[in-house]
Each structure stands twice: as structure tokens, then as C-alpha cells.
PDB file of C-alpha atoms in Angstrom:
ATOM      1  CA  MET F1122       0.000   0.000   0.000  1.00  0.00           C
ATOM      2  CA  LYS F1123       1.452   3.310  -1.051  1.00  0.00           C
ATOM      3  CA  MET F1124      -0.240   6.372   0.368  1.00  0.00           C
ATOM      4  CA  GLU F1125       0.194   9.389  -1.852  1.00  0.00           C
ATOM      5  CA  ASN F1126      -1.803  12.381  -3.042  1.00  0.00           C
ATOM      6  CA  ILE F1127      -4.043  12.330   0.027  1.00  0.00           C
ATOM      7  CA  PRO F1128      -4.379  15.771   1.589  1.00  0.00           C
ATOM      8  CA  PHE F1129      -4.814  16.070   5.333  1.00  0.00           C
ATOM      9  CA  GLY F1130      -8.440  15.632   6.265  1.00  0.00           C
ATOM     10  CA  VAL F1131     -10.749  14.852   9.155  1.00  0.00           C
ATOM     11  CA  THR F1132     -13.659  12.438   8.823  1.00  0.00           C
ATOM     12  CA  ASP F1133     -16.876  12.629  10.797  1.00  0.00           C
ATOM     13  CA  TRP F1134     -18.069   9.051  10.296  1.00  0.00           C
ATOM     14  CA  THR F1135     -21.559   9.988  11.522  1.00  0.00           C
ATOM     15  CA  SER F1136     -22.013  11.944   8.286  1.00  0.00           C
ATOM     16  CA  VAL F1137     -20.923   9.104   5.963  1.00  0.00           C
ATOM     17  CA  GLU F1138     -23.859   7.156   4.519  1.00  0.00           C
ATOM     18  CA  ALA F1139     -23.918   3.431   5.294  1.00  0.00           C
ATOM     19  CA  VAL F1140     -24.593   0.841   2.599  1.00  0.00           C
ATOM     20  CA  GLU F1141     -26.234  -2.411   3.670  1.00  0.00           C
ATOM     21  CA  VAL F1142     -24.468  -5.559   2.470  1.00  0.00           C
ATOM     22  CA  LYS F1143     -26.366  -8.793   3.076  1.00  0.00           C
ATOM     23  CA  GLY F1144     -24.448 -11.797   4.344  1.00  0.00           C
ATOM     24  CA  GLU F1145     -25.379 -15.447   4.092  1.00  0.00           C
ATOM     25  CA  THR F1146     -27.069 -14.553   7.368  1.00  0.00           C
ATOM     26  CA  GLY F1147     -27.331 -11.106   8.910  1.00  0.00           C
ATOM     27  CA  ALA F1148     -26.025  -7.930   7.315  1.00  0.00           C
ATOM     28  CA  GLY F1149     -23.112  -5.521   7.323  1.00  0.00           C
ATOM     29  CA  TYR F1150     -23.442  -1.741   7.224  1.00  0.00           C
ATOM     30  CA  TRP F1151     -20.456  -0.311   5.387  1.00  0.00           C
ATOM     31  CA  LYS F1152     -19.332   3.328   5.433  1.00  0.00           C
ATOM     32  CA  THR F1153     -16.540   3.748   2.894  1.00  0.00           C
ATOM     33  CA  LEU F1154     -14.159   6.495   1.844  1.00  0.00           C
ATOM     34  CA  ASP F1155     -11.871   6.191  -1.191  1.00  0.00           C
ATOM     35  CA  PHE F1156      -8.410   7.733  -1.203  1.00  0.00           C
ATOM     36  CA  ASN F1157      -6.863   6.951  -4.600  1.00  0.00           C
ATOM     37  CA  ASN F1158      -5.905   3.257  -4.353  1.00  0.00           C
ATOM     38  CA  ILE F1159      -6.852   2.922  -0.655  1.00  0.00           C
ATOM     39  CA  GLN F1160     -10.273   2.385   0.852  1.00  0.00           C
ATOM     40  CA  VAL F1161     -11.124   3.061   4.486  1.00  0.00           C
ATOM     41  CA  HIS F1162     -14.242   1.489   5.991  1.00  0.00           C
ATOM     42  CA  MET F1163     -16.234   1.745   9.182  1.00  0.00           C
ATOM     43  CA  VAL F1164     -18.294  -1.449   9.318  1.00  0.00           C
ATOM     44  CA  GLU F1165     -20.974  -2.705  11.692  1.00  0.00           C
ATOM     45  CA  TYR F1166     -22.056  -6.337  11.453  1.00  0.00           C
ATOM     46  CA  SER F1167     -25.414  -7.385  12.857  1.00  0.00           C
ATOM     47  CA  ALA F1168     -25.802 -10.223  15.319  1.00  0.00           C
ATOM     48  CA  GLY F1169     -25.744 -13.536  13.473  1.00  0.00           C
ATOM     49  CA  TYR F1170     -23.737 -12.190  10.515  1.00  0.00           C
ATOM     50  CA  LEU F1171     -21.933 -14.714   8.280  1.00  0.00           C
ATOM     51  CA  ALA F1172     -20.222 -13.533   5.097  1.00  0.00           C
ATOM     52  CA  ASP F1173     -21.692 -14.980   1.909  1.00  0.00           C
ATOM     53  CA  HIS F1174     -18.298 -15.341   0.213  1.00  0.00           C
ATOM     54  CA  TRP F1175     -14.610 -16.066   0.749  1.00  0.00           C
ATOM     55  CA  CYS F1176     -12.533 -12.887   0.490  1.00  0.00           C
ATOM     56  CA  TYR F1177      -9.089 -12.749  -1.154  1.00  0.00           C
ATOM     57  CA  LYS F1178      -8.562  -8.989  -0.658  1.00  0.00           C
ATOM     58  CA  GLY F1179      -5.844  -7.801   1.708  1.00  0.00           C
ATOM     59  CA  HIS F1180      -6.902  -5.803   4.767  1.00  0.00           C
ATOM     60  CA  ILE F1181      -5.757  -4.312   7.999  1.00  0.00           C
ATOM     61  CA  LEU F1182      -8.733  -4.716  10.309  1.00  0.00           C
ATOM     62  CA  LEU F1183      -9.296  -3.343  13.824  1.00  0.00           C
ATOM     63  CA  CYS F1184     -12.092  -4.714  16.009  1.00  0.00           C
ATOM     64  CA  MET F1185     -13.552  -1.738  17.863  1.00  0.00           C
ATOM     65  CA  GLU F1186     -16.609  -3.318  19.496  1.00  0.00           C
ATOM     66  CA  GLY F1187     -18.078  -6.791  19.867  1.00  0.00           C
ATOM     67  CA  GLU F1188     -16.399  -9.978  18.722  1.00  0.00           C
ATOM     68  CA  LEU F1189     -15.415 -10.980  15.180  1.00  0.00           C
ATOM     69  CA  ASN F1190     -14.693 -14.542  14.121  1.00  0.00           C
ATOM     70  CA  THR F1191     -12.484 -15.011  11.083  1.00  0.00           C
ATOM     71  CA  GLU F1192     -12.280 -18.369   9.347  1.00  0.00           C
ATOM     72  CA  LEU F1193      -9.446 -19.102   6.932  1.00  0.00           C
ATOM     73  CA  LYS F1194      -9.954 -21.384   3.934  1.00  0.00           C
ATOM     74  CA  ASP F1195      -7.412 -23.814   5.429  1.00  0.00           C
ATOM     75  CA  GLY F1196      -9.675 -24.337   8.464  1.00  0.00           C
ATOM     76  CA  ARG F1197      -7.950 -22.108  11.023  1.00  0.00           C
ATOM     77  CA  THR F1198     -10.145 -19.722  12.990  1.00  0.00           C
ATOM     78  CA  PHE F1199      -9.366 -16.557  14.936  1.00  0.00           C
ATOM     79  CA  THR F1200     -11.480 -14.430  17.260  1.00  0.00           C
ATOM     80  CA  LEU F1201     -10.917 -10.695  17.564  1.00  0.00           C
ATOM     81  CA  THR F1202     -12.165  -8.662  20.490  1.00  0.00           C
ATOM     82  CA  PRO F1203     -11.958  -4.873  20.933  1.00  0.00           C
ATOM     83  CA  GLY F1204      -8.428  -3.597  20.436  1.00  0.00           C
ATOM     84  CA  MET F1205      -7.271  -6.590  18.372  1.00  0.00           C
ATOM     85  CA  THR F1206      -6.299  -6.484  14.704  1.00  0.00           C
ATOM     86  CA  TYR F1207      -5.541  -8.812  11.861  1.00  0.00           C
ATOM     87  CA  GLN F1208      -3.658  -8.106   8.683  1.00  0.00           C
ATOM     88  CA  VAL F1209      -3.454 -10.122   5.480  1.00  0.00           C
ATOM     89  CA  ALA F1210      -2.053  -9.342   2.031  1.00  0.00           C
ATOM     90  CA  ASP F1211      -3.973  -9.566  -1.242  1.00  0.00           C
ATOM     91  CA  ASP F1212      -4.345 -13.109  -2.618  1.00  0.00           C
ATOM     92  CA  THR F1213      -2.641 -14.692   0.420  1.00  0.00           C
ATOM     93  CA  ILE F1214      -5.391 -16.846   1.936  1.00  0.00           C
ATOM     94  CA  ALA F1215      -9.144 -16.729   1.585  1.00  0.00           C
ATOM     95  CA  HIS F1216     -10.966 -15.615   4.719  1.00  0.00           C
ATOM     96  CA  ARG F1217     -14.519 -14.881   5.817  1.00  0.00           C
ATOM     97  CA  SER F1218     -16.072 -13.212   8.822  1.00  0.00           C
ATOM     98  CA  SER F1219     -18.890 -13.999  11.187  1.00  0.00           C
ATOM     99  CA  THR F1220     -20.158 -12.691  14.504  1.00  0.00           C
ATOM    100  CA  LYS F1221     -22.615 -14.101  16.982  1.00  0.00           C
ATOM    101  CA  ASN F1222     -23.570 -10.856  18.749  1.00  0.00           C
ATOM    102  CA  GLY F1223     -22.381  -8.162  16.319  1.00  0.00           C
ATOM    103  CA  ALA F1224     -19.146  -6.246  15.786  1.00  0.00           C
ATOM    104  CA  LYS F1225     -17.891  -2.805  14.796  1.00  0.00           C
ATOM    105  CA  LEU F1226     -14.718  -2.679  12.701  1.00  0.00           C
ATOM    106  CA  PHE F1227     -12.321  -0.198  11.139  1.00  0.00           C
ATOM    107  CA  ILE F1228     -10.774  -1.559   7.939  1.00  0.00           C
ATOM    108  CA  VAL F1229      -8.103  -0.274   5.566  1.00  0.00           C
ATOM    109  CA  ASP F1230      -7.560  -1.957   2.215  1.00  0.00           C
TER     110      ASP F1230
END
């Protein structure tokens, strides 16, 4: 990730419109800002959310609230709680998210 041509700015996430993205179960509410080749997201997953696909995109993800379960295609699983992160490069290993009680995340990709 190369960060260039991004002027200093402040974001009030309460003013960014959320887009609902349905999962296999539950839904995610994504607020997204684009900065050239970088996207920044504030995401809230509903209770019972399970992604409807395997993701191959690289991310740096911070769990801000709740608990996020991440399953890797090779069968490993990880649980993030507030203050924990994961990071994965593009096309490294497929992963998908779920949450029993909901989660709020900050994601850069």
C-alpha cells in the first residue's frame, strides 16, 4: 500500500452514509471512503452475521466493538475482540467473517 496524493483531512463518520451488504445470514453496514488506491471502511455487522463469500482482498482490520470470528480457507479460525487487529495481504489466503452478537470494525484496504 502506497499512500500518496491524500491531503490532510478529518472524517466525521456519523455523516458518511452506510450501505447495507447482506451476508449469508445477517447484514453488514459499510461506510466507505476512497483515497486513490486505498479504501477506508467503518463497518458494523449485525448479530448472526456470516459472510456470503470467501474474500481474497488484503486488509488491515481493527475490532472496535463486539467480537469478530475469522475463518481461513485452510480451516484455522481466529477471534478478535476490541483492540485486536488482523492483517493479510492480497491473494494470500481466503478468509470470511462472522459474529454471533455483532461487531464494529475499522478496515483499511
